[in-house]
Amino acid sequence: MANRKKIGWYLIFTVPLLLIFTLIVLVPFVIGIYYAFFQWDGIGANPMVFNGLDNFVRLMEDERFLRSTWLTVLFTVLSVITVNAVGLAFALLVTSKLKLANLARTMLFMPYLIGGLILGYIWQFVFLDVFTLIGDVTGLESIFFNWLNNEDFALFALVFVFTWQMAGYVMIVYIAGIQGIPGEVIEAARIDGASGWQRFLRITVPLLMPAFTISLFLTLSYGFKIYDVNLSLTGGGPANATELFAMNIYNEIFGYGNYGYGQAKAIVFFVIIAAITLTQVYITKKKEVEM
Amino acid sequence: MKAIGNWSKEILLILMALVFLSPIYIIFINSFKNRLELYDNTLAFPEEFSLQYYSAAMQRMDFLNAFLNSIYVTVVSVVFIVILSSMTAWMLARSGNWVSTVIFMTLIATMLIPFQTIMMPLMQMVTGITRTTGIPLYNTLSGLIFMNIGFHAALSVFLYHGFIKSIPISLEEAATIDGATKFGVFWRVVFPILTPITATVMILNVILIWNDFLLPSLTLIDKDLRTIPLSVFYFFGEFTIEWNLAMAGLTLTIIPVVIFYIIAQKYIIKGIGEGAVK
């Protein structure tokens, strides 16, 4: 009797959420794997044709898709480097003993709160007008021009804006890490005659490994999945030069109406993201230093 | 000598932060300018602070309506997420049998699934349900809220679960001996202790749901259901961009975020830190 009551409470507490979760996340995920083996245009009246692994084979020969994959990898690698470098620099600056450090921290975090879509539009104007203006005034027209119109620079513009968005976010993670380093350790190193740079490389960096794990994980997965900024800043252009993975999937399914093929891409997308993030967490966890 | 050095460092720090935020400043000042002024010098201060572009932008974006939709969707979603995921997490954390472990692991594993992987089958299912059963999941705000709960369940349960594991069980046991039901124990004893993590869960979900674009863009079709990101997107899509109007529109969308940030700044930074670290 008591046991029955216990199970009853268990169900009352957990079933509502788990039911919604199953319906919204798990079921579509499973159906999605099924769809990936069919050729279908998404119109209910039209037949779904089973074509085995054809969709996945076709992926390997799809120039647009391969280019998009390469661009996404390039974007993610560049972004992970810049976001973490800038974020760590910010964190070191605002954990110094300066009086205005708190104010600066508040300001630097601000962009993250404004959604990616809106950030993209803001920067569209900055590249269009402010960059060209700075170019005119300073004469540095080879650096300051509208990056968004240039097939090579448009991707850098995405990296730039993504860094602007995420630097403040990873800064918060690094701040937590830096504040967790005991002052005595740094002090002891100073007394032993370690220079500022040595103290940073030999003490701060190793002790920040947990913060690196988290930040790398976050920037890797956010970078790989970028969509909103991509949509509003470049829209994939010019000439598909910035059509990244997530956008390629969206366009394949809802733009070209290739539901089955697009879904196969979406499954590959999931496998890649899972593989990258799990490997990365595994590797950096091993390097963490026990205090 | 050292004092002067520190002062210059302070000034440099703030200058850097100001340059960092300059795009927002540029959007703000240009939202008051007419076309001529705008293209004359983008960085100059406006000659007069006319609000005419704001009223035009508000009309075109149907801003007030979009704002209310965003508030409604965000608040109701977050309330449900907090209630349901704290209850679930508590049961999972305290029952300690293999079923709970499997459920918890499944929740965590799904956090790796990108939205793009499930968006198409989800939309197929949702439109199918609406068509065959008449349950209004598709093209309604309630449907969007329902989906938000599903998508943000995993992270929220995860955060609550970690916190619950760190608090002693003795209080709950004492309340159980006093004859309180599970429901009573949870809401009177446990939930108040969860306040710090509830703040974190709320902040993280508010930011994610407020700024979400892709899911609402797929589920909401009617114009009067648009949330803020949707109305901005269509605003930029429908017209050849009149930048002064566009910038007034962008400023309008930033204002609520800035107000929210000023009010809840301490909790936001703390919440983001905790959310990320766990």
XYZ file of C-alpha atoms in Angstrom:
569
model
C 0.000 0.000 0.000
C 2.719 2.405 1.045
C 4.671 1.430 -2.013
C 1.735 2.053 -4.293
C 1.289 5.491 -2.805
C 4.968 6.193 -3.382
C 4.706 5.259 -7.041
C 1.601 7.413 -7.337
C 3.461 10.478 -6.062
C 6.400 9.673 -8.288
C 4.143 9.696 -11.318
C 2.333 12.889 -10.307
C 5.648 14.720 -9.929
C 7.408 13.501 -13.031
C 4.882 12.492 -15.677
C 3.631 15.934 -16.786
C 7.090 17.191 -17.709
C 8.356 13.884 -19.073
C 5.291 13.531 -21.263
C 5.796 16.966 -22.813
C 9.519 16.342 -23.164
C 8.954 12.981 -24.863
C 6.408 14.405 -27.266
C 8.450 17.492 -28.198
C 12.019 16.168 -28.191
C 12.259 12.356 -28.183
C 9.480 11.440 -30.610
C 10.533 13.942 -33.311
C 14.130 12.804 -32.905
C 13.179 9.182 -33.602
C 10.815 10.104 -36.454
C 13.613 12.248 -37.836
C 15.962 9.277 -38.118
C 13.200 7.420 -40.001
C 12.586 10.311 -42.428
C 16.292 10.435 -43.292
C 15.992 7.212 -45.294
C 13.272 8.484 -47.600
C 12.907 10.725 -50.562
C 10.040 13.088 -49.876
C 9.023 16.655 -50.729
C 7.106 17.285 -47.518
C 3.689 17.297 -49.154
C 1.417 14.849 -47.368
C -0.347 13.711 -50.542
C 2.902 12.802 -52.279
C 4.464 9.413 -51.611
C 7.506 8.927 -49.412
C 9.939 6.733 -51.318
C 12.311 4.601 -49.287
C 15.791 4.953 -50.730
C 18.004 3.343 -48.123
C 21.323 5.080 -47.671
C 21.034 7.115 -50.881
C 20.568 10.381 -48.981
C 23.785 9.830 -47.054
C 25.706 8.851 -50.172
C 24.418 11.936 -51.956
C 25.744 14.102 -49.097
C 29.291 13.091 -49.906
C 28.965 14.402 -53.458
C 26.939 17.534 -52.715
C 29.314 20.428 -53.492
C 27.159 23.020 -51.757
C 26.923 20.901 -48.651
C 30.633 20.113 -48.541
C 31.465 23.777 -48.956
C 29.027 24.647 -46.198
C 30.647 22.047 -43.930
C 34.097 23.449 -44.617
C 32.891 27.017 -43.963
C 31.291 25.931 -40.696
C 34.487 24.218 -39.549
C 36.537 27.271 -40.493
C 34.075 29.602 -38.779
C 33.984 27.492 -35.631
C 37.760 27.127 -35.340
C 38.339 30.865 -35.820
C 35.516 31.752 -33.439
C 36.606 29.399 -30.684
C 40.053 31.034 -30.778
C 38.876 34.651 -30.865
C 35.987 34.271 -28.409
C 38.162 32.562 -25.833
C 41.146 34.872 -26.298
C 39.008 38.000 -25.996
C 36.879 36.532 -23.208
C 39.925 35.520 -21.169
C 41.547 38.920 -21.699
C 38.363 40.627 -20.516
C 38.211 38.347 -17.478
C 41.818 39.151 -16.528
C 41.136 42.876 -16.920
C 37.971 42.984 -14.837
C 39.362 40.823 -12.037
C 42.218 43.287 -11.538
C 41.850 45.567 -8.554
C 40.577 48.519 -10.591
C 37.615 50.404 -9.143
C 35.664 50.474 -12.375
C 36.153 46.761 -13.017
C 32.595 45.887 -12.030
C 31.114 48.509 -14.298
C 33.283 47.306 -17.162
C 32.215 43.724 -16.549
C 28.558 44.723 -16.693
C 29.093 46.561 -19.968
C 31.127 43.801 -21.619
C 28.483 41.204 -20.894
C 25.697 43.296 -22.419
C 25.827 42.048 -26.068
C 25.089 38.472 -25.060
C 21.662 39.483 -23.780
C 20.591 41.034 -27.057
C 19.547 38.123 -29.215
C 21.648 36.988 -32.173
C 19.078 38.076 -34.728
C 19.075 41.683 -33.550
C 22.868 41.762 -33.160
C 23.181 40.749 -36.790
C 21.035 43.648 -37.946
C 22.937 46.115 -35.770
C 26.230 44.996 -37.275
C 24.846 45.024 -40.773
C 24.605 48.777 -40.403
C 28.011 49.068 -38.767
C 29.692 47.260 -41.663
C 27.645 49.075 -44.262
C 28.131 52.574 -42.994
C 30.570 52.929 -40.136
C 33.263 50.698 -41.594
C 33.193 52.515 -44.921
C 33.259 55.855 -43.093
C 36.296 54.857 -41.037
C 37.918 53.645 -44.257
C 37.289 56.993 -45.948
C 38.601 59.040 -43.038
C 41.682 57.005 -42.179
C 42.557 55.908 -45.705
C 42.723 52.289 -44.523
C 40.222 51.260 -47.162
C 41.748 47.808 -47.520
C 40.674 46.978 -43.956
C 37.651 49.154 -43.396
C 35.149 48.454 -46.141
C 31.853 46.629 -46.186
C 32.990 43.103 -45.326
C 29.525 41.734 -45.965
C 29.814 42.261 -49.728
C 33.086 40.402 -49.993
C 33.013 36.627 -50.381
C 36.153 36.110 -48.310
C 35.551 38.736 -45.654
C 31.869 37.979 -45.022
C 32.866 34.910 -43.027
C 35.266 37.012 -40.957
C 32.430 39.434 -40.350
C 30.457 36.532 -38.872
C 33.406 35.563 -36.670
C 33.730 39.197 -35.615
C 30.090 39.583 -34.620
C 29.934 36.170 -32.955
C 32.982 37.127 -30.900
C 31.289 40.369 -29.944
C 28.273 38.407 -28.784
C 30.000 35.595 -26.919
C 33.161 37.184 -25.435
C 31.253 38.606 -22.470
C 29.619 35.273 -21.876
C 32.812 33.231 -21.650
C 34.323 36.122 -19.668
C 31.838 35.257 -16.892
C 33.030 31.640 -16.934
C 36.691 32.680 -16.768
C 35.988 35.159 -13.967
C 34.587 32.318 -11.856
C 37.738 30.317 -12.618
C 40.138 33.157 -11.813
C 38.393 33.939 -8.557
C 38.775 30.300 -7.574
C 42.581 30.511 -7.688
C 43.896 31.114 -4.163
C 45.885 34.363 -3.873
C 48.598 32.630 -1.846
C 49.612 30.432 -4.754
C 50.259 33.421 -6.999
C 51.962 35.241 -4.130
C 54.233 32.282 -3.431
C 55.278 32.190 -7.083
C 55.992 35.926 -6.998
C 58.233 35.493 -3.968
C 60.014 32.638 -5.728
C 60.826 35.148 -8.451
C 58.383 34.141 -11.200
C 57.666 36.944 -13.662
C 54.126 38.074 -14.486
C 54.125 36.109 -17.712
C 55.492 32.975 -16.002
C 52.877 33.234 -13.269
C 50.196 33.446 -15.945
C 51.453 30.499 -18.005
C 52.554 28.205 -15.205
C 49.892 28.869 -12.553
C 46.865 30.694 -13.859
C 46.488 28.716 -17.085
C 46.771 25.203 -15.577
C 44.418 26.109 -12.742
C 41.964 27.523 -15.260
C 41.637 24.207 -17.095
C 38.098 23.546 -15.791
C 37.062 26.984 -17.057
C 38.698 26.200 -20.425
C 36.737 22.944 -20.630
C 33.460 24.745 -20.131
C 34.231 27.677 -22.401
C 35.540 25.507 -25.221
C 32.505 23.278 -24.934
C 30.157 26.252 -25.059
C 31.855 28.079 -27.931
C 32.331 24.894 -29.969
C 28.718 23.876 -29.794
C 27.312 27.407 -30.123
C 29.660 28.119 -33.021
C 28.797 24.957 -34.872
C 25.086 25.571 -34.403
C 25.096 29.276 -35.291
C 21.977 30.335 -37.157
C 20.387 33.610 -35.992
C 23.429 35.841 -36.549
C 24.089 34.069 -39.847
C 20.551 34.789 -40.997
C 20.379 38.449 -40.068
C 23.963 39.497 -40.789
C 24.701 37.849 -44.138
C 21.671 35.691 -44.942
C 24.169 33.145 -46.284
C 25.504 35.516 -48.920
C 27.231 36.844 -50.882
C 26.876 33.949 -53.328
C 26.424 31.319 -50.578
C 29.852 32.253 -49.183
C 28.509 32.171 -45.629
C 25.795 29.535 -45.757
C 26.755 27.606 -42.635
C 25.598 24.162 -41.595
C 22.397 25.053 -39.761
C 21.265 27.380 -42.509
C 22.095 24.818 -45.189
C 19.808 22.320 -43.454
C 17.023 24.858 -43.104
C 17.264 25.839 -46.770
C 17.419 22.233 -47.961
C 14.244 21.331 -46.089
C 12.093 24.432 -46.150
C 13.648 26.268 -49.083
C 14.178 23.495 -51.659
C 11.554 21.168 -50.185
C 13.913 18.183 -49.952
C 12.545 16.892 -46.678
C 14.153 13.471 -46.651
C 17.545 14.608 -47.899
C 17.534 17.640 -45.608
C 16.692 15.423 -42.659
C 19.642 13.171 -43.495
C 21.834 16.283 -43.262
C 20.216 17.121 -39.932
C 21.077 13.687 -38.553
C 24.681 14.045 -39.724
C 24.702 17.460 -38.060
C 23.682 15.856 -34.764
C 26.312 13.110 -35.030
C 29.080 15.636 -35.722
C 28.064 17.897 -32.844
C 27.796 14.996 -30.417
C 31.180 13.635 -31.524
C 32.990 16.971 -31.306
C 31.646 18.041 -27.945
C 32.070 14.649 -26.279
C 35.650 14.285 -27.555
C 36.507 17.791 -26.496
C 35.097 17.346 -22.970
C 36.923 14.016 -22.669
C 40.283 15.498 -23.715
C 40.182 18.642 -21.607
C 38.819 16.808 -18.557
C 41.956 14.666 -18.643
C 44.147 17.748 -18.610
C 42.485 19.375 -15.623
C 44.723 19.842 -12.614
C 43.506 18.650 -9.239
C 43.878 21.275 -6.540
C 53.246 58.150 -9.669
C 51.480 54.867 -9.033
C 48.192 56.691 -8.450
C 48.394 58.317 -11.867
C 49.177 54.946 -13.428
C 46.076 53.468 -11.836
C 43.911 56.328 -13.016
C 45.004 55.919 -16.571
C 44.318 52.205 -16.302
C 40.806 52.917 -15.019
C 40.158 55.274 -17.893
C 41.575 52.841 -20.434
C 39.358 50.066 -19.096
C 36.187 52.121 -19.387
C 37.213 53.461 -22.782
C 37.648 49.912 -23.987
C 34.211 48.956 -22.683
C 32.698 52.019 -24.368
C 34.310 51.219 -27.720
C 33.062 47.678 -27.299
C 29.494 48.898 -26.906
C 29.778 51.599 -29.569
C 27.572 49.755 -32.113
C 24.648 50.147 -29.729
C 25.424 53.825 -29.311
C 25.604 54.250 -33.096
C 22.216 52.597 -33.551
C 20.794 54.799 -30.822
C 21.961 58.192 -32.135
C 21.060 57.407 -35.710
C 17.536 56.454 -34.773
C 16.772 60.172 -34.361
C 18.192 61.354 -37.678
C 16.519 61.955 -40.992
C 17.959 60.341 -44.109
C 20.133 63.273 -45.061
C 21.648 63.654 -41.637
C 22.162 59.905 -41.439
C 24.262 59.675 -44.581
C 26.084 62.910 -43.892
C 27.956 61.650 -40.869
C 26.986 58.429 -39.166
C 28.920 59.134 -36.007
C 27.697 62.700 -35.431
C 25.173 63.605 -32.797
C 21.631 64.214 -34.112
C 20.519 67.837 -34.524
C 17.281 67.201 -32.743
C 15.812 64.313 -30.828
C 12.719 63.763 -32.884
C 10.682 60.698 -31.986
C 8.889 60.491 -35.317
C 10.858 57.465 -36.491
C 9.997 55.682 -33.301
C 6.274 56.071 -33.781
C 6.593 54.993 -37.418
C 8.702 51.978 -36.480
C 6.302 51.033 -33.692
C 3.456 51.045 -36.162
C 5.189 49.065 -38.851
C 6.502 46.451 -36.445
C 3.253 46.377 -34.523
C 5.673 46.658 -31.639
C 3.260 46.822 -28.727
C 1.495 43.665 -29.821
C 4.784 41.847 -30.401
C 6.051 43.015 -27.022
C 2.962 41.679 -25.249
C 3.210 38.370 -27.126
C 6.868 38.051 -26.106
C 6.076 38.846 -22.479
C 3.195 36.380 -22.433
C 5.118 33.527 -24.033
C 8.220 34.105 -21.902
C 6.462 34.474 -18.552
C 4.044 31.565 -18.941
C 6.748 29.263 -20.354
C 9.144 30.078 -17.520
C 6.503 29.598 -14.812
C 5.634 26.161 -16.163
C 9.277 25.233 -16.633
C 10.098 26.171 -13.028
C 7.137 24.299 -11.539
C 7.405 21.136 -13.614
C 11.173 20.776 -13.781
C 11.749 21.428 -10.053
C 9.148 18.776 -9.175
C 10.620 16.285 -11.617
C 14.200 16.966 -10.541
C 13.319 16.505 -6.881
C 11.718 13.110 -7.476
C 14.583 11.995 -9.698
C 17.219 13.134 -7.212
C 15.565 11.714 -4.102
C 14.215 8.393 -5.292
C 17.586 6.972 -6.320
C 16.378 3.910 -8.256
C 17.524 2.836 -11.694
C 14.442 4.254 -13.438
C 15.339 7.727 -12.204
C 18.924 7.285 -13.347
C 17.831 6.246 -16.821
C 15.394 9.166 -17.110
C 18.015 11.629 -15.908
C 20.682 10.310 -18.283
C 18.246 10.466 -21.189
C 17.456 14.094 -20.381
C 21.163 15.003 -20.287
C 21.968 13.135 -23.496
C 19.272 15.021 -25.423
C 20.973 18.311 -24.580
C 23.377 17.459 -27.407
C 20.597 17.377 -30.022
C 20.593 20.581 -32.079
C 17.223 22.137 -32.822
C 17.740 21.710 -36.577
C 17.805 17.936 -36.157
C 14.251 17.800 -34.830
C 12.612 20.866 -36.340
C 11.153 19.213 -39.444
C 9.706 16.066 -37.818
C 8.459 18.205 -34.940
C 6.610 20.526 -37.307
C 5.200 17.546 -39.207
C 3.934 16.094 -35.946
C 2.567 19.351 -34.599
C 0.666 20.256 -37.762
C -0.556 16.647 -37.962
C -1.882 16.733 -34.396
C -3.598 20.063 -34.970
C -5.159 18.863 -38.227
C -6.427 15.506 -37.001
C -7.369 16.148 -33.374
C -8.023 19.874 -33.412
C -5.712 20.421 -30.424
C -4.333 23.897 -31.197
C -0.604 23.255 -31.030
C 0.266 24.820 -34.371
C 0.042 28.582 -34.945
C -0.928 29.442 -31.353
C 0.969 31.019 -28.493
C -0.102 28.164 -26.195
C 1.398 25.679 -28.624
C 4.671 27.619 -28.626
C 4.651 27.640 -24.810
C 4.050 23.894 -24.789
C 7.046 23.354 -27.067
C 9.215 25.722 -25.016
C 8.537 23.592 -21.947
C 9.676 20.487 -23.791
C 12.822 22.086 -25.185
C 13.997 23.662 -21.945
C 13.094 20.753 -19.665
C 16.467 19.025 -19.845
C 18.660 21.970 -18.861
C 16.292 23.030 -16.082
C 15.970 19.550 -14.560
C 19.735 19.222 -14.774
C 20.323 22.467 -12.850
C 17.708 21.655 -10.188
C 19.004 18.100 -9.849
C 22.545 19.264 -9.092
C 21.335 21.733 -6.494
C 18.980 19.273 -4.775
C 21.821 16.743 -4.459
C 23.784 19.340 -2.496
C 21.116 20.076 0.160
C 20.623 17.809 3.200
C 17.645 15.461 3.175
C 16.987 15.762 6.953
C 14.472 18.631 6.719
C 12.354 16.733 4.220
C 12.432 13.635 6.412
C 11.354 15.623 9.448
C 8.406 17.040 7.515
C 7.458 13.577 6.265
C 7.429 12.236 9.834
C 5.148 15.117 10.800
C 2.676 13.655 8.360
C 2.940 16.041 5.425
C 2.206 14.622 1.980
C 4.888 14.607 -0.716
C 3.171 17.570 -2.253
C 3.230 19.483 1.026
C 6.862 18.581 1.712
C 7.923 19.765 -1.704
C 6.085 23.076 -1.832
C 6.416 24.095 1.852
C 9.873 22.774 2.670
C 11.902 22.039 -0.434
C 10.865 24.643 -2.981
C 11.730 27.639 -0.719
C 15.236 26.212 -0.252
C 15.606 26.020 -4.037
C 15.227 29.796 -4.484
C 18.837 30.481 -5.590
C 18.741 27.862 -8.332
C 15.204 28.879 -9.277
C 16.583 32.359 -9.960
C 19.259 30.845 -12.199
C 16.776 28.646 -14.060
C 14.448 31.593 -14.575
C 17.174 33.917 -15.868
C 18.613 31.387 -18.313
C 15.199 30.479 -19.692
C 14.032 34.085 -19.949
C 17.075 34.960 -22.085
C 16.737 31.879 -24.294
C 12.999 32.150 -24.821
C 12.873 35.935 -25.235
C 15.500 35.849 -27.986
C 14.366 32.637 -29.667
C 13.683 33.093 -33.346
C 13.669 29.787 -35.232
C 11.033 27.882 -33.253
C 8.504 30.762 -33.200
C 9.162 31.427 -36.881
C 8.158 27.852 -37.686
C 5.122 27.609 -35.424
C 3.570 31.087 -35.557
C 2.027 31.989 -38.893
C -0.506 34.704 -38.083
C 0.806 38.233 -38.122
C -0.745 39.204 -34.805
C 0.976 36.312 -33.011
C 4.497 37.541 -33.775
C 7.010 37.859 -30.966
C 9.694 40.573 -30.992
C 12.381 38.641 -32.930
C 9.766 37.699 -35.528
C 8.501 41.225 -35.954
C 12.076 42.500 -36.349
C 12.779 39.820 -38.946
C 9.702 40.663 -41.020
C 10.346 44.368 -40.575
C 13.741 43.919 -42.222
C 12.333 41.582 -44.834
C 9.303 43.520 -46.023
C 10.761 46.883 -46.913
C 13.898 47.975 -48.614
C 15.712 49.026 -45.514
C 15.109 52.601 -44.415
C 17.899 52.672 -41.936
C 16.671 55.475 -39.683
C 13.375 53.645 -39.184
C 15.173 50.340 -38.799
C 17.405 51.780 -36.121
C 14.481 53.160 -34.192
C 13.000 49.654 -34.379
C 16.222 48.039 -33.184
C 16.509 50.499 -30.307
C 12.942 49.649 -29.293
C 13.807 45.975 -29.100
C 16.929 46.635 -27.048
C 15.206 48.840 -24.446
C 13.316 46.018 -22.647
C 16.529 43.966 -22.519
C 18.483 46.859 -21.021
C 15.793 47.502 -18.413
C 15.722 43.807 -17.503
C 19.520 43.838 -17.268
C 19.610 46.900 -15.010
C 17.009 45.451 -12.652
C 18.346 41.905 -12.448
C 22.029 42.493 -13.256
C 23.409 40.727 -10.189
C 21.263 37.647 -10.696
C 21.901 37.530 -14.424
C 25.675 37.445 -14.131
C 25.499 34.959 -11.280
C 22.931 32.851 -13.097
C 24.917 32.761 -16.330
C 28.048 31.790 -14.437
C 26.296 28.956 -12.610
C 24.382 27.809 -15.633
C 27.551 27.564 -17.668
C 29.739 25.994 -15.008
C 27.327 23.123 -14.331
